[in-house]
């Protein structure tokens, strides 16, 4: 028996051929061979994720009359317009041609012959010219799942009769739909359990007809231009598990969604994302008990008032809570400490005050991401406090943590990937145990403190902001391992006490932004700094640099260049104005 080949237990005929490619190293190339015709009894064919290159869609496919399952997703390039030959495969139940490059379909009439079709995925195929797509699919009563995301579809003319008697899943995201009347028409498909319409251009108020989709489990309408308030019929979505209305302009209060204890979906909702909208007012004092809710994302709205005291009891299964960039005030309720399943907490950019004690944090042992920057909060823990969690992200910008560098960070250092301790009143030298583990950071922001010392080797940090401190120079190890390309793309060392000449080892970085202004650097611009082809922004203002600018002529991607308040001389190079 060979992997990927299935035979009939009685006749021994090959009925299944699975050549799906697991990796680029094992991909199949060339043309799809008509030798497949020898497998006359084939029912299942999967050639997905290969690199076939056919001048036209294979003409022999119609002769594989017994095929019930055909998967060609991302199988390569098939030039030649319509794959109309597939219309002869009248026994097909499953058809997946997602991501077939080269297809430019202007007519889908051939689909109407596949009366047994249950599953259809044509995502990432250009259907912009196929104006009859809806009329054709409406003739296929057996369809249960349809995926047409990123097909360049735009508005359609509503058709009078809905024939989707079995449709459960419809994904039309990443298209160009505008009219809310399209949503109105879709609300006639009352069998829907999953409706994905994100990344379109739908405008206006969400129609009240949405409440007629009482079987919906998933409703995804993110990244559109919807506005107004949610219709009262929203309360009829009794089976809803996942709701995503993020990145719209929807407003109004949240009492009906979060505070209505008699709502029929209080025991079904698992995920709510209403972020990046215009919801306003206070959160309900008494949250409805939602024992299944694991994620609540309300960031970037206009919400005010305190976080409800009942949050710990009402949302006991919560794993993600994101309310950053609002106007929330008050203190962090003690009941948050009861959210023992919490993995991500982001309350940044609000007006939440008070103190955070080790008692409040003691039960949050699963926490991976804690972001609370830009709030008037203080940390009140003992000098030998050991955090009960292992974080990947910690953002406490603007908390008064200094003047000593926080010793409790040492127990977190092994897992941290993102750390923001900007403007925290630290006036100290960074301990060696911290720099020794800095290679694991993706983002490190220690700006706007009074940290002293020298800049070490930056290893694999991607984003480093040490601006507005008291660093006095580059350490001898800054240029070590010159032959190794590091991952640093953003470096801000401006407004420090850096002096002397710039190191000449910049080619080991793939920098896009470099800010060294407002220091006391001297000498010429080193040649290696002019050999960073990825550099978009360079600021060296307010130093004591001199010489000419010829070393920068290879920085062809520059969009911002600030050399003011230095001692450069000579004629401005002719290429300077052409590239900025």
Coordinates of C-alpha atoms in Angstrom, one line a residue:
X1 CA 0.0 0.0 0.0
X2 CA 1.4 3.4 -1.0
X3 CA 0.8 6.7 0.9
X4 CA -1.9 8.8 -0.8
X5 CA -3.4 5.9 -2.8
X6 CA -6.7 4.3 -1.9
X7 CA -8.2 1.2 -3.5
X8 CA -11.7 -0.3 -3.5
X9 CA -11.7 -3.1 -1.0
X10 CA -13.7 -5.4 -3.3
X11 CA -12.5 -4.6 -6.9
X12 CA -9.0 -3.3 -6.1
X13 CA -9.5 -0.3 -8.4
X14 CA -7.7 2.9 -7.4
X15 CA -10.4 5.2 -6.2
X16 CA -8.3 7.8 -4.3
X17 CA -5.2 9.7 -5.2
X18 CA -3.9 12.3 -2.7
X19 CA -0.8 14.1 -4.0
X20 CA -1.2 17.2 -1.8
X21 CA 2.2 18.7 -1.3
X22 CA 3.3 19.2 2.3
X23 CA 6.3 21.5 1.5
X24 CA 8.2 23.3 -1.3
X25 CA 10.9 20.7 -1.3
X26 CA 8.5 17.9 -2.3
X27 CA 6.4 19.9 -4.8
X28 CA 5.4 18.4 -8.2
X29 CA 6.3 20.5 -11.3
X30 CA 5.4 20.4 -15.0
X31 CA 2.1 19.6 -16.6
X32 CA -0.7 17.5 -15.1
X33 CA -0.5 14.4 -17.2
X34 CA -3.4 12.8 -19.0
X35 CA -2.1 9.5 -17.7
X36 CA -4.6 10.1 -14.9
X37 CA -7.2 8.8 -17.4
X38 CA -6.0 5.3 -16.8
X39 CA -7.6 5.6 -13.3
X40 CA -11.1 5.3 -14.7
X41 CA -12.6 4.6 -11.3
X42 CA -11.1 7.5 -9.5
X43 CA -13.4 9.2 -7.0
X44 CA -11.0 11.4 -5.0
X45 CA -8.2 13.5 -6.5
X46 CA -6.1 16.0 -4.5
X47 CA -3.3 17.8 -6.3
X48 CA -3.2 20.9 -4.1
X49 CA -0.1 22.9 -3.1
X50 CA 2.1 21.9 -6.0
X51 CA 3.8 23.9 -8.8
X52 CA 2.1 22.7 -12.0
X53 CA 2.4 24.9 -15.0
X54 CA -0.3 24.3 -17.6
X55 CA -0.8 26.4 -20.7
X56 CA -4.5 25.8 -20.4
X57 CA -6.8 24.0 -18.0
X58 CA -6.4 20.2 -18.5
X59 CA -8.9 19.2 -21.2
X60 CA -9.1 15.5 -20.0
X61 CA -10.7 16.3 -16.7
X62 CA -14.2 15.8 -18.1
X63 CA -13.4 12.1 -18.7
X64 CA -12.9 11.4 -15.0
X65 CA -16.6 10.8 -14.7
X66 CA -16.5 9.1 -11.3
X67 CA -14.9 12.0 -9.5
X68 CA -16.7 13.1 -6.4
X69 CA -13.9 15.1 -4.8
X70 CA -11.5 17.4 -6.7
X71 CA -9.0 19.6 -4.9
X72 CA -6.7 21.8 -7.0
X73 CA -6.2 24.7 -4.5
X74 CA -2.8 26.5 -5.0
X75 CA -1.7 23.8 -7.4
X76 CA 0.1 26.2 -9.7
X77 CA -0.6 28.2 -12.8
X78 CA -3.5 27.3 -15.1
X79 CA -3.7 29.8 -18.0
X80 CA -6.6 29.9 -20.3
X81 CA -9.7 31.5 -18.7
X82 CA -12.7 29.3 -17.9
X83 CA -12.3 25.8 -16.6
X84 CA -15.6 25.0 -18.2
X85 CA -14.5 21.4 -18.7
X86 CA -15.3 20.8 -15.0
X87 CA -19.0 21.2 -15.8
X88 CA -19.0 17.6 -17.2
X89 CA -18.1 16.1 -13.8
X90 CA -21.7 15.7 -12.8
X91 CA -20.9 13.5 -9.8
X92 CA -18.8 16.1 -8.0
X93 CA -19.7 16.8 -4.4
X94 CA -16.5 18.8 -3.6
X95 CA -14.7 21.3 -5.8
X96 CA -11.7 23.4 -4.6
X97 CA -9.8 25.5 -7.1
X98 CA -8.8 28.2 -4.7
X99 CA -5.7 30.2 -5.6
X100 CA -5.2 28.8 -9.1
X101 CA -3.2 31.6 -10.7
X102 CA -3.9 32.4 -14.4
X103 CA -7.6 31.8 -14.3
X104 CA -9.7 34.7 -15.4
X105 CA -13.3 33.4 -15.4
X106 CA -15.9 35.5 -17.2
X107 CA -18.8 33.0 -17.0
X108 CA -19.9 30.4 -14.5
X109 CA -22.7 28.7 -16.4
X110 CA -20.7 25.5 -16.3
X111 CA -21.2 25.3 -12.6
X112 CA -24.9 24.9 -13.0
X113 CA -24.4 21.4 -14.3
X114 CA -22.9 20.2 -11.0
X115 CA -26.2 19.6 -9.3
X116 CA -24.7 17.4 -6.6
X117 CA -22.1 20.0 -5.5
X118 CA -22.0 20.5 -1.7
X119 CA -18.6 22.3 -1.2
X120 CA -17.2 25.0 -3.5
X121 CA -14.1 27.1 -2.9
X122 CA -13.0 29.5 -5.7
X123 CA -11.2 32.0 -3.4
X124 CA -8.4 34.0 -4.9
X125 CA -9.7 33.4 -8.4
X126 CA -10.6 36.5 -10.4
X127 CA -14.4 36.4 -10.9
X128 CA -14.8 40.1 -11.6
X129 CA -16.2 39.5 -15.1
X130 CA -18.5 36.6 -14.0
X131 CA -21.6 38.7 -13.4
X132 CA -23.8 35.6 -13.3
X133 CA -22.1 34.1 -10.2
X134 CA -25.0 34.5 -7.9
X135 CA -27.7 33.3 -10.4
X136 CA -25.7 30.2 -11.1
X137 CA -25.0 29.2 -7.5
X138 CA -28.6 29.8 -6.7
X139 CA -29.4 26.8 -9.0
X140 CA -27.4 24.4 -6.8
X141 CA -29.7 23.4 -4.0
X142 CA -27.2 21.0 -2.4
X143 CA -24.5 23.6 -1.7
X144 CA -23.6 23.7 2.0
X145 CA -20.3 25.6 2.0
X146 CA -19.2 28.4 -0.4
X147 CA -15.9 30.2 -0.2
X148 CA -15.4 33.2 -2.6
X149 CA -13.1 35.4 -0.7
X150 CA -10.8 37.7 -2.6
X151 CA -12.5 37.1 -6.0
X152 CA -12.8 40.9 -6.9
X153 CA -16.6 40.6 -6.8
X154 CA -18.7 43.7 -6.5
X155 CA -22.4 44.4 -6.0
X156 CA -25.0 42.2 -7.6
X157 CA -28.5 42.7 -8.7
X158 CA -30.8 40.9 -6.2
X159 CA -32.7 37.9 -7.6
X160 CA -36.3 37.3 -6.6
X161 CA -36.1 33.7 -5.3
X162 CA -33.6 32.2 -2.8
X163 CA -32.8 28.6 -3.6
X164 CA -30.0 28.0 -1.1
X165 CA -32.0 25.5 0.9
X166 CA -28.9 23.8 2.4
X167 CA -26.3 26.6 2.6
X168 CA -24.5 26.6 6.0
X169 CA -21.3 28.5 5.3
X170 CA -20.8 31.6 3.1
X171 CA -17.5 33.5 2.9
X172 CA -17.5 36.6 0.6
X173 CA -14.8 38.5 2.5
X174 CA -12.0 40.5 0.8
X175 CA -14.2 41.7 -2.1
X176 CA -15.7 45.0 -3.2
X177 CA -19.3 44.9 -2.1
X178 CA -20.7 48.3 -1.1
X179 CA -24.5 48.3 -0.9
X180 CA -26.2 47.3 2.3
X181 CA -28.9 45.8 0.1
X182 CA -26.6 43.0 -0.6
X183 CA -26.6 42.1 3.1
X184 CA -30.4 42.4 3.1
X185 CA -30.6 39.8 0.3
X186 CA -28.2 37.4 2.1
X187 CA -30.5 37.6 5.2
X188 CA -33.0 35.5 3.2
X189 CA -30.7 32.5 3.4
X190 CA -32.0 31.5 6.8
X191 CA -30.1 28.2 6.9
X192 CA -26.8 30.0 7.3
X193 CA -24.6 29.1 10.3
X194 CA -21.5 31.1 9.3
X195 CA -21.4 34.4 7.4
X196 CA -18.1 36.1 6.6
X197 CA -18.3 39.5 4.9
X198 CA -15.2 41.2 6.3
X199 CA -12.9 43.5 4.2
X200 CA -15.5 44.8 1.9
X201 CA -16.9 48.3 1.6
X202 CA -20.5 47.8 3.0
X203 CA -22.0 51.1 4.0
X204 CA -25.0 52.3 6.0
X205 CA -26.8 50.8 9.0
X206 CA -26.9 47.0 9.6
X207 CA -30.3 45.9 8.4
X208 CA -32.8 44.6 11.0
X209 CA -33.3 41.6 8.7
X210 CA -30.0 40.2 10.2
X211 CA -32.1 39.0 13.1
X212 CA -33.8 36.5 10.8
X213 CA -30.6 34.5 10.6
X214 CA -31.4 32.7 13.8
X215 CA -29.2 29.7 13.2
X216 CA -26.0 31.8 12.9
X217 CA -23.0 30.6 14.8
X218 CA -20.4 33.0 13.3
X219 CA -21.1 36.6 12.0
X220 CA -18.0 38.3 10.7
X221 CA -18.5 41.9 9.3
X222 CA -15.2 43.5 10.3
X223 CA -13.3 46.1 8.2
X224 CA -16.3 47.7 6.4
X225 CA -18.0 51.1 6.6
X226 CA -21.1 50.2 8.6
X227 CA -22.4 52.9 10.9
X228 CA -25.4 53.7 13.1
X229 CA -26.5 51.5 16.0
X230 CA -27.1 47.7 16.1
X231 CA -30.7 46.8 15.3
X232 CA -32.9 45.4 18.1
X233 CA -33.3 42.2 16.1
X234 CA -29.7 41.4 16.9
X235 CA -31.1 39.9 20.1
X236 CA -32.7 37.1 18.0
X237 CA -29.3 35.6 17.2
X238 CA -29.7 33.0 19.9
X239 CA -27.0 30.6 18.7
X240 CA -24.3 33.1 18.1
X241 CA -20.8 31.9 19.1
X242 CA -18.5 34.3 17.3
X243 CA -19.3 38.0 16.6
X244 CA -16.8 40.3 14.9
X245 CA -17.9 43.8 13.9
X246 CA -14.5 45.4 14.4
X247 CA -13.2 48.3 12.3
X248 CA -16.5 49.9 11.3
X249 CA -18.2 53.1 12.5
X250 CA -20.9 51.5 14.5
X251 CA -22.0 53.4 17.7
X252 CA -24.4 53.4 20.5
X253 CA -24.1 51.7 23.9
X254 CA -23.2 48.1 24.8
X255 CA -25.9 47.4 27.4
X256 CA -27.9 45.1 25.2
X257 CA -24.9 43.0 24.2
X258 CA -23.0 42.9 27.5
X259 CA -25.6 43.7 30.2
X260 CA -28.8 41.9 29.1
X261 CA -28.9 38.8 31.4
X262 CA -32.1 37.6 29.6
X263 CA -30.5 37.6 26.2
X264 CA -30.9 34.2 24.5
X265 CA -27.2 34.0 23.6
X266 CA -25.7 34.5 27.0
X267 CA -24.6 30.8 27.1
X268 CA -23.4 30.5 23.5
X269 CA -21.2 33.6 22.8
X270 CA -17.5 32.7 22.9
X271 CA -15.9 35.6 21.0
X272 CA -16.9 39.3 20.8
X273 CA -14.8 41.8 18.8
X274 CA -16.3 45.3 18.6
X275 CA -13.0 47.1 18.4
X276 CA -12.2 50.1 16.3
X277 CA -15.8 51.5 16.3
X278 CA -17.6 54.4 17.9
X279 CA -19.4 52.6 20.8
X280 CA -19.8 55.0 23.7
X281 CA -21.0 55.3 27.2
X282 CA -20.2 53.3 30.3
X283 CA -20.0 49.5 30.4
X284 CA -22.9 47.9 32.2
X285 CA -22.5 47.9 36.0
X286 CA -23.8 44.3 36.1
X287 CA -22.4 42.3 33.2
X288 CA -24.6 39.4 32.0
X289 CA -23.1 36.1 33.1
X290 CA -21.5 34.6 30.0
X291 CA -19.7 31.4 31.1
X292 CA -18.5 30.6 27.6
X293 CA -17.1 33.9 26.6
X294 CA -13.3 33.6 26.1
X295 CA -12.4 36.8 24.3
X296 CA -13.8 40.4 24.6
X297 CA -12.2 43.0 22.4
X298 CA -13.5 46.6 22.9
X299 CA -10.4 48.6 22.2
X300 CA -10.3 51.9 20.2
X301 CA -13.9 53.0 21.0
X302 CA -15.3 55.9 23.0
X303 CA -16.2 54.0 26.1
X304 CA -16.1 55.7 29.5
X305 CA -16.6 55.0 33.2
X306 CA -15.0 52.2 35.2
X307 CA -14.4 48.5 34.3
X308 CA -17.4 46.7 35.9
X309 CA -16.8 45.3 39.4
X310 CA -18.6 42.1 38.3
X311 CA -16.3 41.2 35.5
X312 CA -14.5 38.4 37.4
X313 CA -17.6 36.6 38.2
X314 CA -19.6 37.3 35.1
X315 CA -16.9 36.4 32.6
X316 CA -15.2 33.5 34.4
X317 CA -13.8 31.8 31.2
X318 CA -12.3 35.0 29.8
X319 CA -8.9 34.5 28.1
X320 CA -8.5 37.8 26.3
X321 CA -9.6 41.2 27.5
X322 CA -8.7 44.2 25.4
X323 CA -10.1 47.7 26.2
X324 CA -7.1 49.9 25.3
X325 CA -7.6 53.3 23.7
X326 CA -10.8 54.3 25.4
X327 CA -11.7 56.8 28.1
X328 CA -12.2 54.3 31.0
X329 CA -11.5 55.5 34.5
X330 CA -11.8 54.3 38.1
X331 CA -9.6 51.5 39.4
X332 CA -8.9 47.9 38.3
X333 CA -11.6 45.9 40.0
X334 CA -10.4 43.2 42.4
X335 CA -12.5 40.6 40.6
X336 CA -10.1 40.7 37.7
X337 CA -7.9 38.7 39.9
X338 CA -10.5 35.9 39.7
X339 CA -10.0 35.5 35.9
X340 CA -7.6 32.5 36.4
X341 CA -7.8 31.7 32.6
X342 CA -6.8 35.1 31.5
X343 CA -3.9 35.1 29.0
X344 CA -4.0 38.6 27.5
X345 CA -4.9 41.8 29.3
X346 CA -4.6 45.2 27.6
X347 CA -6.0 48.3 29.4
X348 CA -3.5 50.8 27.9
X349 CA -4.3 54.4 27.0
X350 CA -7.1 55.0 29.4
X351 CA -7.5 56.9 32.7
X352 CA -7.5 54.0 35.0
X353 CA -5.7 54.8 38.3
X354 CA -4.9 53.3 41.7
X355 CA -2.4 50.7 42.6
X356 CA -1.8 47.1 41.4
X357 CA -0.8 44.7 44.2
X358 CA 0.7 41.2 44.1
X359 CA -2.7 40.0 45.5
X360 CA -4.5 41.3 42.4
X361 CA -2.0 39.4 40.2
X362 CA -1.5 36.3 42.2
X363 CA -4.1 34.1 40.5
X364 CA -3.3 35.2 36.9
X365 CA -0.9 32.4 36.4
X366 CA -1.7 31.9 32.7
X367 CA -1.1 35.5 31.7
X368 CA 1.1 35.8 28.6
X369 CA 0.5 39.5 27.6
X370 CA 0.1 42.4 30.0
X371 CA -0.3 45.9 28.6
X372 CA -1.2 48.8 30.8
X373 CA 0.8 51.7 29.5
X374 CA -0.4 55.3 29.7
X375 CA -2.5 55.0 32.8
X376 CA -1.9 56.6 36.2
X377 CA -1.2 53.3 37.8
X378 CA 1.4 52.2 40.4
X379 CA 2.8 48.8 41.2
X380 CA 2.8 48.0 44.9
X381 CA 4.7 44.8 45.5
X382 CA 7.3 43.6 47.9
X383 CA 11.0 44.0 47.2
X384 CA 11.4 40.2 46.7
X385 CA 8.2 39.8 44.6
X386 CA 8.3 37.0 42.0
X387 CA 5.6 37.4 39.3
X388 CA 3.3 34.3 39.2
X389 CA 3.2 34.3 35.4
X390 CA 5.7 33.9 32.5
X391 CA 5.0 36.8 30.1
X392 CA 5.8 37.2 26.4
X393 CA 4.6 40.8 26.3
X394 CA 4.9 43.4 29.1
X395 CA 4.0 47.1 28.5
X396 CA 4.0 49.3 31.6
X397 CA 5.0 52.6 30.0
X398 CA 4.4 55.7 32.2
X399 CA 4.2 53.7 35.5
X400 CA 6.5 55.0 38.2
X401 CA 8.8 51.9 38.5
X402 CA 12.2 53.6 39.2
X403 CA 14.6 54.8 40.2
X404 CA 16.2 51.3 40.3
X405 CA 15.9 48.9 37.4
X406 CA 13.1 46.4 38.4
X407 CA 14.7 43.3 40.0
X408 CA 11.5 41.3 39.5
X409 CA 12.0 41.4 35.8
X410 CA 14.8 38.8 36.1
X411 CA 12.2 36.0 36.7
X412 CA 10.4 37.0 33.5
X413 CA 13.4 37.6 31.3
X414 CA 13.6 34.2 29.7
X415 CA 10.2 34.4 28.0
X416 CA 9.8 38.1 27.2
X417 CA 9.6 39.1 23.5
X418 CA 8.1 42.6 23.9
X419 CA 9.0 45.0 26.7
X420 CA 8.0 48.6 27.1
X421 CA 9.2 50.4 30.2
X422 CA 9.3 53.9 28.7
X423 CA 8.9 56.9 30.9
X424 CA 9.0 54.9 34.1
X425 CA 11.4 57.0 36.1
X426 CA 14.3 54.5 35.9
X427 CA 17.7 56.1 36.8
X428 CA 20.1 53.3 36.8
X429 CA 22.6 51.2 34.8
X430 CA 20.9 48.2 33.1
X431 CA 22.2 45.0 34.8
X432 CA 24.2 42.5 32.9
X433 CA 21.5 39.8 33.4
X434 CA 19.2 41.9 31.3
X435 CA 21.5 42.6 28.4
X436 CA 22.6 38.9 28.4
X437 CA 19.0 37.9 27.4
X438 CA 18.3 40.9 25.2
X439 CA 18.8 38.8 22.0
X440 CA 15.3 37.3 22.3
X441 CA 13.5 40.6 22.2
X442 CA 11.5 41.6 19.2
X443 CA 10.7 45.0 20.7
X444 CA 12.4 46.8 23.5
X445 CA 11.4 50.4 24.5
X446 CA 13.2 51.9 27.4
X447 CA 13.0 55.5 26.2
X448 CA 12.4 58.6 28.3
X449 CA 14.2 57.5 31.4
X450 CA 17.6 58.4 32.8
X451 CA 19.4 55.1 32.1
X452 CA 23.2 55.2 32.0
X453 CA 25.8 53.1 30.4
X454 CA 26.9 52.1 26.9
X455 CA 25.0 50.6 23.9
X456 CA 25.9 46.8 23.6
X457 CA 25.7 44.6 20.6
X458 CA 22.0 44.6 19.5
X459 CA 21.9 41.0 18.3
X460 CA 18.4 40.0 17.0
X461 CA 16.2 42.8 18.4
X462 CA 14.0 44.1 15.7
X463 CA 12.7 47.3 17.3
X464 CA 14.9 49.2 19.9
X465 CA 14.1 52.6 21.4
X466 CA 16.6 53.9 23.9
X467 CA 15.9 57.6 23.2
X468 CA 15.9 60.3 25.8
X469 CA 18.2 58.7 28.3
X470 CA 21.8 59.2 29.4
X471 CA 23.7 56.5 27.4
X472 CA 27.2 57.8 26.8
X473 CA 28.6 55.7 24.0
X474 CA 28.8 52.5 22.1
X475 CA 30.4 49.5 23.9
X476 CA 33.3 47.7 22.4
X477 CA 31.1 44.7 21.6
X478 CA 28.6 46.8 19.5
X479 CA 30.5 45.9 16.3
X480 CA 31.2 42.3 17.2
X481 CA 30.3 39.6 14.6
X482 CA 30.4 42.0 11.8
X483 CA 29.8 39.3 9.2
X484 CA 26.5 38.3 10.8
X485 CA 23.3 40.1 9.5
X486 CA 21.1 41.0 12.4
X487 CA 17.3 41.7 12.4
X488 CA 17.3 45.2 13.7
X489 CA 15.0 47.4 11.6
X490 CA 14.3 50.3 14.0
X491 CA 16.8 52.0 16.2
X492 CA 16.3 55.3 18.1
X493 CA 19.2 56.5 20.2
X494 CA 18.4 60.2 19.9
X495 CA 18.7 62.6 22.9
X496 CA 21.4 60.8 24.8
X497 CA 25.0 61.6 25.7
X498 CA 26.6 59.7 22.9
X499 CA 30.0 61.1 22.0
X500 CA 32.9 60.3 19.8
X501 CA 32.8 58.9 16.3
X502 CA 30.1 56.7 14.9
X503 CA 31.0 53.0 14.7
X504 CA 31.6 51.7 11.2
X505 CA 29.7 48.4 11.3
X506 CA 26.2 49.3 10.1
X507 CA 26.1 46.8 7.2
X508 CA 25.4 44.0 9.7
X509 CA 21.9 45.5 10.3
X510 CA 18.9 45.7 7.9
X511 CA 17.8 49.0 9.3
X512 CA 14.8 50.9 8.0
X513 CA 14.8 53.7 10.5
X514 CA 17.8 55.1 12.4
X515 CA 17.6 58.1 14.7
X516 CA 20.8 59.4 16.3
X517 CA 20.0 63.1 16.6
X518 CA 20.6 65.4 19.6
X519 CA 23.9 63.8 20.8
X520 CA 27.5 64.9 20.7
X521 CA 28.7 62.6 17.9
X522 CA 31.7 63.8 15.8
X523 CA 33.6 62.8 12.7
X524 CA 32.4 61.7 9.2
X525 CA 29.4 59.6 8.3
X526 CA 31.0 56.1 8.2
X527 CA 30.9 54.4 4.8
X528 CA 28.9 51.4 6.2
X529 CA 26.0 53.7 7.1
X530 CA 25.8 54.6 3.4
X531 CA 25.5 50.9 2.5
X532 CA 22.2 50.2 4.1
X533 CA 19.9 49.7 1.1
X534 CA 16.8 49.2 3.2
X535 CA 17.2 52.6 5.1
X536 CA 14.0 54.8 4.8
X537 CA 14.6 57.3 7.6
X538 CA 17.9 58.7 8.9
X539 CA 18.2 61.5 11.5
X540 CA 21.6 62.8 12.6
X541 CA 20.5 66.3 13.5
X542 CA 22.1 68.4 16.3
X543 CA 25.5 66.6 16.5
X544 CA 29.1 67.7 15.6
X545 CA 29.4 65.7 12.4
X546 CA 31.3 67.1 9.4
X547 CA 32.6 66.2 5.9
X548 CA 30.5 65.6 2.8
X549 CA 27.5 63.5 2.1
X550 CA 28.9 61.2 -0.6
X551 CA 28.8 58.2 1.7
X552 CA 25.0 58.3 1.6
X553 CA 24.6 58.0 -2.2
X554 CA 23.8 54.3 -1.9
X555 CA 20.9 54.8 0.4
X556 CA 18.5 54.7 -2.5
X557 CA 15.4 54.1 -0.4
X558 CA 15.6 57.1 1.8
X559 CA 12.4 59.0 2.4
X560 CA 13.4 61.1 5.3
X561 CA 16.9 62.7 5.9
X562 CA 17.6 65.2 8.7
X563 CA 21.2 66.4 8.9
X564 CA 20.4 69.8 10.4
X565 CA 22.6 71.5 13.1
X566 CA 25.9 69.8 12.1
X567 CA 29.0 71.0 10.3
X568 CA 28.7 69.3 6.9
X569 CA 30.4 71.2 4.0
X570 CA 30.6 71.1 0.3
X571 CA 28.0 71.1 -2.5
X572 CA 24.7 69.3 -2.0
X573 CA 24.8 66.2 -4.1
X574 CA 22.6 66.2 -7.2
X575 CA 20.9 63.0 -6.2
X576 CA 19.6 64.4 -2.9
X577 CA 16.4 66.0 -4.2
X578 CA 15.6 63.1 -6.5
X579 CA 15.3 60.5 -3.8
X580 CA 13.5 62.3 -1.0

